[in-house]
Amino acid sequence: MTTKSMKAVLLAASATLALAACGDSSTELASPGTVSPAPAPAPAPAPAPAPTPTPTPTPAPSTAECPTGTTPDPVFAGTSPLQCSVPSEILADLTLTARDVNDVDDVIYNIRGATVVGTDAGPDAANPAAGAVSATLTIEPGVTVYAADPNAALFVSRGSQINAVGTADAPIVFTSLFDLGFADELGVTLTGARAAGFSGPTLSEPFTAEWGGVVINGRAVLNVCDQGNAGALPCEADGEGGSGLYGGNDDADSSGTLQFVRVQYAGIQFSALDELNGIAFQGVGNGTTLENIQTFNSADDGIEFFGGTVDARNVVVTGAGDDSIDWTEGWRGRMQGAIVIQNPNTFADRGIEGDSFGDGNDFLPRAQPMISNFTFVGNGGNDGILIREGSGANLFNGVVTGDFDSSCLDFSDTATLAQVGTDVLTVDSMLFDCTGPALDGDVDLAALGATNVVTDNAASLSALFINGAAENAVPVATVPNDGFFVQPTAIGAVASTDAADNFTLGWTLGLNEAAGCPVSSNTTVNANGECVISGTITSDLTLNAGPDYVLDGAVFVGIDSGPDAAAPTSTGVSATLTVDAGVTVRANAQAALFVTRGSQIFVNGTASSPVVFTANVDAPDFDTDTALWGGLTMNGRAVLNVCDQGNAGPLPCEAEGEGGSGTYGGNDDTDSSGAVRFARIEFAGILFSALDELNGFALQGVGSGTVLENIQIHNAADDGIEFFGGAVDAKNLVVTGASDDSIDWTEGWRGRIQNAIVIQNPSVQADRGIEGDSFGDGNDFLPRALPTISNITFVGAGSTSNDGVLIREGSGVNLSNAVITGEFDGGCLDISDTATIALVGSSSLTFDSMLLDCPTVAGGANNPFDTDAAAAVALGSNIVV
């Protein structure tokens, strides 16, 4: 049973009991009033013997009973499941069972005020404080414990333990009375966000600070007493929020076990220096086990470590109101597997805030945790990771992305900066992709000695936290072979969509939810239950895997923001469309998807879960169907040559796209229109006229900041993929069945392609493998089209095809490591038009390491190759014909 459904069950049970108590009014007796004395009755005959009545069974009393040490909550008497209150002082071992003692009813538990396990046994396990009481709180899988008043919190004292061991299918949940809907019964007035209600995605819920959270106190070593070694030892400190004393002399101390545990809506800020978090580990030793733990919407930090050495595996922090993971006072633990997802409605700060003890201090033991395999997603936060105040850190195999405005990684303060270049402060195998810079200005990667840190590649996460191709392309750092770390196969927290990789399945809140149609002014649900996308998208929209998506009409991402990123037009609107791995978008006839200048699209497919853009028809024919919708067009601000008509054209240069696709071009060759990875575009392209057509995939003025990897265009009605100016690169490109040219460029494209396959389809009217133009016959407009292409294979398909590769109209090309074969009847290679032929023998037109195997090697008049194999060899190197 989920916590959200409990109140409904309880209310239904209460209503049933109330109706039973009222009884049936038809059986009630009316008063006979006052009557005159009756005359003496006449003798009556003896009555016949009455039949023995069948006795009405008496309902058996409920045998539900709270476990020993807890008491029934009178507020919920007679309801099911059974509600049991936990004592505020747990002075003997207590087990919270998932069923009541008679195994009859489910049971949930509540706490009121500060609930303390044991009494403080002092800092020294060998010499516990006199009179101290040690106790163990055991919690069974599937148990829910909620705070019955907003000031409730659970504190575990030094010398005592908590053993909360859930499972993926039956996690243990600590939550609030508001979450379970018990405000009315417990006499608490709803205010703020709870009173207003919320119907959006779980990870955007604004609810927080509804109780005090969980604090565990241990006897591990702190550094707060290392003030010139003048402090008393063993060192101890007083926890915030009245949570008790912590710290001691035993780094191997055990405070118990937390496994598959969620702590929801917790945290109280009494003042800037006195606050309770979701979970606080205060002086906790590495004899404690922490695995598969989530804090959800904590008012202050999600998880904070105050000194100690405790390790943690598979930690999830979502919606923290301050820092998601925080440490101070010399924490030296290890962590592997961590997910941080910020929530714009809970005013988050940093993904990590790591301190040792005060700016300029080198108090010992220095904080130096080791953290591997983490994924942090910002949503309005400050730094992704801030390490300061003397702390060190060894960070491996991480992904930091999203809206972290200050930086992905920031090292600050004198004592921390002094560790740069030492083994106290290391960074290896990371992908940084934040709204702010990758690193702050104080430290660079070279000074850190960092290896395999990617800062120039867009993240490709799906479902917010699951690796895509970009993350899995980063080499993995070897982690210490110390009995805790497991050698990973990828950076980030979750390597793939495979269940074996995703440790969050089953027990987390807000992740892996069955996605519905996203709430947006651009989405509606049709009679078939499909999510229909239409119109102009003016706010960020994510298409999660799950729903069936239909593209209807011309859909624009954003409103054109003009050619100059430094001076966007006042009417422009930037928006981002994100498409998660495994999504299929079916397009109605005449539908098309256009990304405007200043906006972006992120298609986050994977090899096992590609994104597919296809036609909204039943069982399209893979061989013959084409022109069933308008395809995908991206418009960017990179440079075109269409205005270089005697340099008389207006600059920045821009042009109007065909098929109503919008304006493109500008002054920034490094412009980013997003990223498309592991995507298929099928049966697209519309021919309105000979000069007005939509292709399978059109890149119009797209800059090199855009990422195109692992893309197939199949059966496009016009060109498979066409580049209109710009400088965008593409890698691992497959074009099959294009009905005109498979790869086309014009207007000065200067990008690169590596690894491409072109296979023509004899069932579809095809033209060339490549048609490369710059701008018009005889023109040398600048910038000249001059792509670099390597490792490409062209396979022609008979009488329907023309040239394998045609370079003309002033274009150059550097083509190497190519195979051109099959029935290209016009020839394998054709160089045409005055401005292009003039480039022969220059570095702007080169051919190297090619195999040409067509009915004729060359085609076209004045072709330098003509039909002479010797001339072909002379033009390039290692050309086999």
PDB file of C-alpha atoms in Angstrom, residues 448-628:
ATOM      1  CA  LEU A 448      44.125  19.360 -10.573  1.00  0.00           C
ATOM      2  CA  GLY A 449      45.847  16.719 -12.660  1.00  0.00           C
ATOM      3  CA  ALA A 450      42.363  15.682 -13.773  1.00  0.00           C
ATOM      4  CA  THR A 451      41.933  12.971 -16.390  1.00  0.00           C
ATOM      5  CA  ASN A 452      39.044  12.215 -18.755  1.00  0.00           C
ATOM      6  CA  VAL A 453      37.017  15.280 -17.817  1.00  0.00           C
ATOM      7  CA  VAL A 454      34.607  16.290 -20.589  1.00  0.00           C
ATOM      8  CA  THR A 455      33.423  19.896 -20.552  1.00  0.00           C
ATOM      9  CA  ASP A 456      32.412  20.472 -24.184  1.00  0.00           C
ATOM     10  CA  ASN A 457      29.769  17.829 -24.746  1.00  0.00           C
ATOM     11  CA  ALA A 458      26.078  18.077 -23.980  1.00  0.00           C
ATOM     12  CA  ALA A 459      24.705  15.593 -21.472  1.00  0.00           C
ATOM     13  CA  SER A 460      22.360  12.965 -22.889  1.00  0.00           C
ATOM     14  CA  LEU A 461      20.561  11.695 -19.792  1.00  0.00           C
ATOM     15  CA  SER A 462      17.148  10.118 -20.142  1.00  0.00           C
ATOM     16  CA  ALA A 463      14.485   9.956 -17.425  1.00  0.00           C
ATOM     17  CA  LEU A 464      16.539  12.731 -15.760  1.00  0.00           C
ATOM     18  CA  PHE A 465      19.259  10.442 -14.417  1.00  0.00           C
ATOM     19  CA  ILE A 466      19.976   7.504 -16.752  1.00  0.00           C
ATOM     20  CA  ASN A 467      23.113   7.678 -18.893  1.00  0.00           C
ATOM     21  CA  GLY A 468      22.949   8.193 -22.611  1.00  0.00           C
ATOM     22  CA  ALA A 469      25.643   7.945 -25.250  1.00  0.00           C
ATOM     23  CA  ALA A 470      27.573  11.032 -24.105  1.00  0.00           C
ATOM     24  CA  GLU A 471      27.979   9.801 -20.557  1.00  0.00           C
ATOM     25  CA  ASN A 472      28.867   6.268 -21.559  1.00  0.00           C
ATOM     26  CA  ALA A 473      31.525   7.566 -23.942  1.00  0.00           C
ATOM     27  CA  VAL A 474      33.612   8.998 -21.089  1.00  0.00           C
ATOM     28  CA  PRO A 475      36.390   6.614 -19.995  1.00  0.00           C
ATOM     29  CA  VAL A 476      35.849   5.128 -16.549  1.00  0.00           C
ATOM     30  CA  ALA A 477      38.226   5.823 -13.678  1.00  0.00           C
ATOM     31  CA  THR A 478      39.451   2.861 -11.667  1.00  0.00           C
ATOM     32  CA  VAL A 479      38.187   3.067  -8.095  1.00  0.00           C
ATOM     33  CA  PRO A 480      40.138   1.865  -5.040  1.00  0.00           C
ATOM     34  CA  ASN A 481      40.158  -1.875  -4.447  1.00  0.00           C
ATOM     35  CA  ASP A 482      39.328  -1.467  -0.765  1.00  0.00           C
ATOM     36  CA  GLY A 483      36.409  -3.811  -0.165  1.00  0.00           C
ATOM     37  CA  PHE A 484      33.806  -1.068  -0.482  1.00  0.00           C
ATOM     38  CA  PHE A 485      33.981   0.230  -4.043  1.00  0.00           C
ATOM     39  CA  VAL A 486      32.858  -1.941  -6.942  1.00  0.00           C
ATOM     40  CA  GLN A 487      34.697  -1.274 -10.194  1.00  0.00           C
ATOM     41  CA  PRO A 488      32.110   0.450 -12.439  1.00  0.00           C
ATOM     42  CA  THR A 489      31.581   0.020 -16.168  1.00  0.00           C
ATOM     43  CA  ALA A 490      30.452   3.622 -16.757  1.00  0.00           C
ATOM     44  CA  ILE A 491      30.510   7.023 -15.164  1.00  0.00           C
ATOM     45  CA  GLY A 492      27.330   8.378 -13.569  1.00  0.00           C
ATOM     46  CA  ALA A 493      24.923   6.726 -11.184  1.00  0.00           C
ATOM     47  CA  VAL A 494      22.876   4.598 -13.612  1.00  0.00           C
ATOM     48  CA  ALA A 495      24.561   3.324 -16.754  1.00  0.00           C
ATOM     49  CA  SER A 496      21.506   2.295 -18.780  1.00  0.00           C
ATOM     50  CA  THR A 497      17.783   1.670 -18.801  1.00  0.00           C
ATOM     51  CA  ASP A 498      18.381  -2.003 -18.029  1.00  0.00           C
ATOM     52  CA  ALA A 499      16.835  -3.011 -14.718  1.00  0.00           C
ATOM     53  CA  ALA A 500      20.134  -4.534 -13.600  1.00  0.00           C
ATOM     54  CA  ASP A 501      21.750  -1.089 -13.793  1.00  0.00           C
ATOM     55  CA  ASN A 502      18.973   0.961 -12.193  1.00  0.00           C
ATOM     56  CA  PHE A 503      19.210   0.705  -8.402  1.00  0.00           C
ATOM     57  CA  THR A 504      16.284   3.139  -7.971  1.00  0.00           C
ATOM     58  CA  LEU A 505      13.600   0.744  -9.218  1.00  0.00           C
ATOM     59  CA  GLY A 506      10.770  -0.086  -6.854  1.00  0.00           C
ATOM     60  CA  TRP A 507      11.633   1.854  -3.715  1.00  0.00           C
ATOM     61  CA  THR A 508      12.197   5.496  -4.665  1.00  0.00           C
ATOM     62  CA  LEU A 509       9.588   8.254  -4.862  1.00  0.00           C
ATOM     63  CA  GLY A 510       9.226  10.343  -8.016  1.00  0.00           C
ATOM     64  CA  LEU A 511      11.665   8.338 -10.139  1.00  0.00           C
ATOM     65  CA  ASN A 512      10.621   5.698 -12.675  1.00  0.00           C
ATOM     66  CA  GLU A 513       6.971   6.704 -12.426  1.00  0.00           C
ATOM     67  CA  ALA A 514       4.710   5.658 -15.271  1.00  0.00           C
ATOM     68  CA  ALA A 515       4.772   8.818 -17.346  1.00  0.00           C
ATOM     69  CA  GLY A 516       1.550  10.381 -18.494  1.00  0.00           C
ATOM     70  CA  CYS A 517       1.028  13.016 -21.133  1.00  0.00           C
ATOM     71  CA  PRO A 518       3.084  15.997 -19.944  1.00  0.00           C
ATOM     72  CA  VAL A 519       1.064  18.957 -18.714  1.00  0.00           C
ATOM     73  CA  SER A 520       1.540  21.698 -21.280  1.00  0.00           C
ATOM     74  CA  SER A 521      -0.441  24.132 -23.403  1.00  0.00           C
ATOM     75  CA  ASN A 522       0.941  22.185 -26.358  1.00  0.00           C
ATOM     76  CA  THR A 523      -0.327  18.749 -25.306  1.00  0.00           C
ATOM     77  CA  THR A 524      -3.781  17.227 -25.311  1.00  0.00           C
ATOM     78  CA  VAL A 525      -5.017  13.674 -24.941  1.00  0.00           C
ATOM     79  CA  ASN A 526      -7.115  12.417 -27.838  1.00  0.00           C
ATOM     80  CA  ALA A 527      -9.885   9.823 -27.839  1.00  0.00           C
ATOM     81  CA  ASN A 528      -7.319   7.058 -28.294  1.00  0.00           C
ATOM     82  CA  GLY A 529      -5.447   8.101 -25.174  1.00  0.00           C
ATOM     83  CA  GLU A 530      -2.533   9.422 -27.219  1.00  0.00           C
ATOM     84  CA  CYS A 531      -0.627  12.541 -26.251  1.00  0.00           C
ATOM     85  CA  VAL A 532      -1.040  15.010 -29.128  1.00  0.00           C
ATOM     86  CA  ILE A 533       1.624  17.701 -29.535  1.00  0.00           C
ATOM     87  CA  SER A 534       0.739  20.793 -31.546  1.00  0.00           C
ATOM     88  CA  GLY A 535       1.384  24.508 -31.907  1.00  0.00           C
ATOM     89  CA  THR A 536       4.364  26.559 -30.768  1.00  0.00           C
ATOM     90  CA  ILE A 537       6.194  25.265 -27.689  1.00  0.00           C
ATOM     91  CA  THR A 538       7.094  28.289 -25.553  1.00  0.00           C
ATOM     92  CA  SER A 539       8.160  26.578 -22.325  1.00  0.00           C
ATOM     93  CA  ASP A 540      10.412  23.578 -21.765  1.00  0.00           C
ATOM     94  CA  LEU A 541       8.702  20.280 -22.545  1.00  0.00           C
ATOM     95  CA  THR A 542       9.911  16.732 -21.877  1.00  0.00           C
ATOM     96  CA  LEU A 543       8.511  13.667 -23.615  1.00  0.00           C
ATOM     97  CA  ASN A 544       9.031  10.803 -21.174  1.00  0.00           C
ATOM     98  CA  ALA A 545       8.918   7.187 -22.217  1.00  0.00           C
ATOM     99  CA  GLY A 546       5.475   5.664 -21.718  1.00  0.00           C
ATOM    100  CA  PRO A 547       2.751   7.592 -23.556  1.00  0.00           C
ATOM    101  CA  ASP A 548       1.996   7.335 -27.250  1.00  0.00           C
ATOM    102  CA  TYR A 549       2.897  10.682 -28.833  1.00  0.00           C
ATOM    103  CA  VAL A 550       1.349  12.151 -31.979  1.00  0.00           C
ATOM    104  CA  LEU A 551       2.739  15.197 -33.779  1.00  0.00           C
ATOM    105  CA  ASP A 552      -0.053  17.272 -35.332  1.00  0.00           C
ATOM    106  CA  GLY A 553       0.574  20.081 -37.814  1.00  0.00           C
ATOM    107  CA  ALA A 554       3.635  22.326 -37.867  1.00  0.00           C
ATOM    108  CA  VAL A 555       5.125  22.206 -34.365  1.00  0.00           C
ATOM    109  CA  PHE A 556       7.705  24.882 -33.545  1.00  0.00           C
ATOM    110  CA  VAL A 557      10.057  24.675 -30.571  1.00  0.00           C
ATOM    111  CA  GLY A 558      10.320  28.274 -29.383  1.00  0.00           C
ATOM    112  CA  ILE A 559       9.796  31.507 -31.288  1.00  0.00           C
ATOM    113  CA  ASP A 560      12.636  32.701 -33.514  1.00  0.00           C
ATOM    114  CA  SER A 561      15.070  34.808 -31.456  1.00  0.00           C
ATOM    115  CA  GLY A 562      17.045  36.224 -34.357  1.00  0.00           C
ATOM    116  CA  PRO A 563      20.547  35.783 -35.782  1.00  0.00           C
ATOM    117  CA  ASP A 564      22.553  37.277 -32.896  1.00  0.00           C
ATOM    118  CA  ALA A 565      22.727  35.406 -29.587  1.00  0.00           C
ATOM    119  CA  ALA A 566      24.154  38.503 -27.901  1.00  0.00           C
ATOM    120  CA  ALA A 567      21.132  40.553 -28.952  1.00  0.00           C
ATOM    121  CA  PRO A 568      18.114  38.244 -29.266  1.00  0.00           C
ATOM    122  CA  THR A 569      14.953  39.729 -30.675  1.00  0.00           C
ATOM    123  CA  SER A 570      12.449  41.050 -28.171  1.00  0.00           C
ATOM    124  CA  THR A 571       9.720  38.866 -29.622  1.00  0.00           C
ATOM    125  CA  GLY A 572      11.750  35.672 -29.424  1.00  0.00           C
ATOM    126  CA  VAL A 573      11.014  32.913 -26.924  1.00  0.00           C
ATOM    127  CA  SER A 574      13.546  30.200 -26.116  1.00  0.00           C
ATOM    128  CA  ALA A 575      12.328  26.719 -25.230  1.00  0.00           C
ATOM    129  CA  THR A 576      13.801  23.235 -24.969  1.00  0.00           C
ATOM    130  CA  LEU A 577      12.177  20.021 -26.148  1.00  0.00           C
ATOM    131  CA  THR A 578      13.670  16.929 -24.486  1.00  0.00           C
ATOM    132  CA  VAL A 579      12.821  13.470 -25.796  1.00  0.00           C
ATOM    133  CA  ASP A 580      13.776  10.591 -23.522  1.00  0.00           C
ATOM    134  CA  ALA A 581      15.161   7.239 -24.589  1.00  0.00           C
ATOM    135  CA  GLY A 582      12.626   4.807 -25.989  1.00  0.00           C
ATOM    136  CA  VAL A 583      10.082   7.437 -27.050  1.00  0.00           C
ATOM    137  CA  THR A 584       8.301   7.058 -30.393  1.00  0.00           C
ATOM    138  CA  VAL A 585       6.699  10.154 -31.929  1.00  0.00           C
ATOM    139  CA  ARG A 586       4.190   9.462 -34.721  1.00  0.00           C
ATOM    140  CA  ALA A 587       3.473  12.348 -37.062  1.00  0.00           C
ATOM    141  CA  ASN A 588       0.214  13.027 -38.840  1.00  0.00           C
ATOM    142  CA  ALA A 589       0.287  13.862 -42.547  1.00  0.00           C
ATOM    143  CA  GLN A 590       1.655  17.399 -43.111  1.00  0.00           C
ATOM    144  CA  ALA A 591       3.036  17.474 -39.561  1.00  0.00           C
ATOM    145  CA  ALA A 592       6.645  18.579 -39.065  1.00  0.00           C
ATOM    146  CA  LEU A 593       8.917  19.506 -36.165  1.00  0.00           C
ATOM    147  CA  PHE A 594      10.867  22.779 -36.413  1.00  0.00           C
ATOM    148  CA  VAL A 595      13.404  23.988 -33.836  1.00  0.00           C
ATOM    149  CA  THR A 596      13.802  27.762 -33.985  1.00  0.00           C
ATOM    150  CA  ARG A 597      16.926  29.865 -33.469  1.00  0.00           C
ATOM    151  CA  GLY A 598      17.665  30.289 -29.778  1.00  0.00           C
ATOM    152  CA  SER A 599      15.804  27.115 -28.827  1.00  0.00           C
ATOM    153  CA  GLN A 600      17.035  23.547 -28.527  1.00  0.00           C
ATOM    154  CA  ILE A 601      16.058  19.910 -28.872  1.00  0.00           C
ATOM    155  CA  PHE A 602      17.672  17.072 -26.938  1.00  0.00           C
ATOM    156  CA  VAL A 603      16.914  13.630 -28.306  1.00  0.00           C
ATOM    157  CA  ASN A 604      18.378  11.261 -25.713  1.00  0.00           C
ATOM    158  CA  GLY A 605      18.105   7.852 -27.314  1.00  0.00           C
ATOM    159  CA  THR A 606      20.405   4.947 -26.544  1.00  0.00           C
ATOM    160  CA  ALA A 607      21.515   1.967 -28.601  1.00  0.00           C
ATOM    161  CA  SER A 608      18.995  -0.271 -26.837  1.00  0.00           C
ATOM    162  CA  SER A 609      16.254   2.398 -26.613  1.00  0.00           C
ATOM    163  CA  PRO A 610      16.432   4.714 -29.632  1.00  0.00           C
ATOM    164  CA  VAL A 611      14.049   7.601 -30.206  1.00  0.00           C
ATOM    165  CA  VAL A 612      11.918   7.102 -33.324  1.00  0.00           C
ATOM    166  CA  PHE A 613      10.186   9.824 -35.355  1.00  0.00           C
ATOM    167  CA  THR A 614       7.838   8.093 -37.761  1.00  0.00           C
ATOM    168  CA  ALA A 615       4.517   8.392 -39.562  1.00  0.00           C
ATOM    169  CA  ASN A 616       1.185   8.028 -37.808  1.00  0.00           C
ATOM    170  CA  VAL A 617      -0.094   5.298 -40.104  1.00  0.00           C
ATOM    171  CA  ASP A 618      -0.818   1.664 -39.465  1.00  0.00           C
ATOM    172  CA  ALA A 619       2.011  -0.637 -40.560  1.00  0.00           C
ATOM    173  CA  PRO A 620       3.898   1.611 -42.986  1.00  0.00           C
ATOM    174  CA  ASP A 621       5.691  -0.271 -45.739  1.00  0.00           C
ATOM    175  CA  PHE A 622       9.400  -0.233 -44.931  1.00  0.00           C
ATOM    176  CA  ASP A 623      10.375  -0.558 -48.595  1.00  0.00           C
ATOM    177  CA  THR A 624       8.027   1.778 -50.422  1.00  0.00           C
ATOM    178  CA  ASP A 625       6.398   4.281 -48.077  1.00  0.00           C
ATOM    179  CA  THR A 626       7.770   7.811 -48.098  1.00  0.00           C
ATOM    180  CA  ALA A 627       6.571  11.452 -47.845  1.00  0.00           C
ATOM    181  CA  LEU A 628       4.162  10.601 -45.020  1.00  0.00           C
TER     182      LEU A 628
END
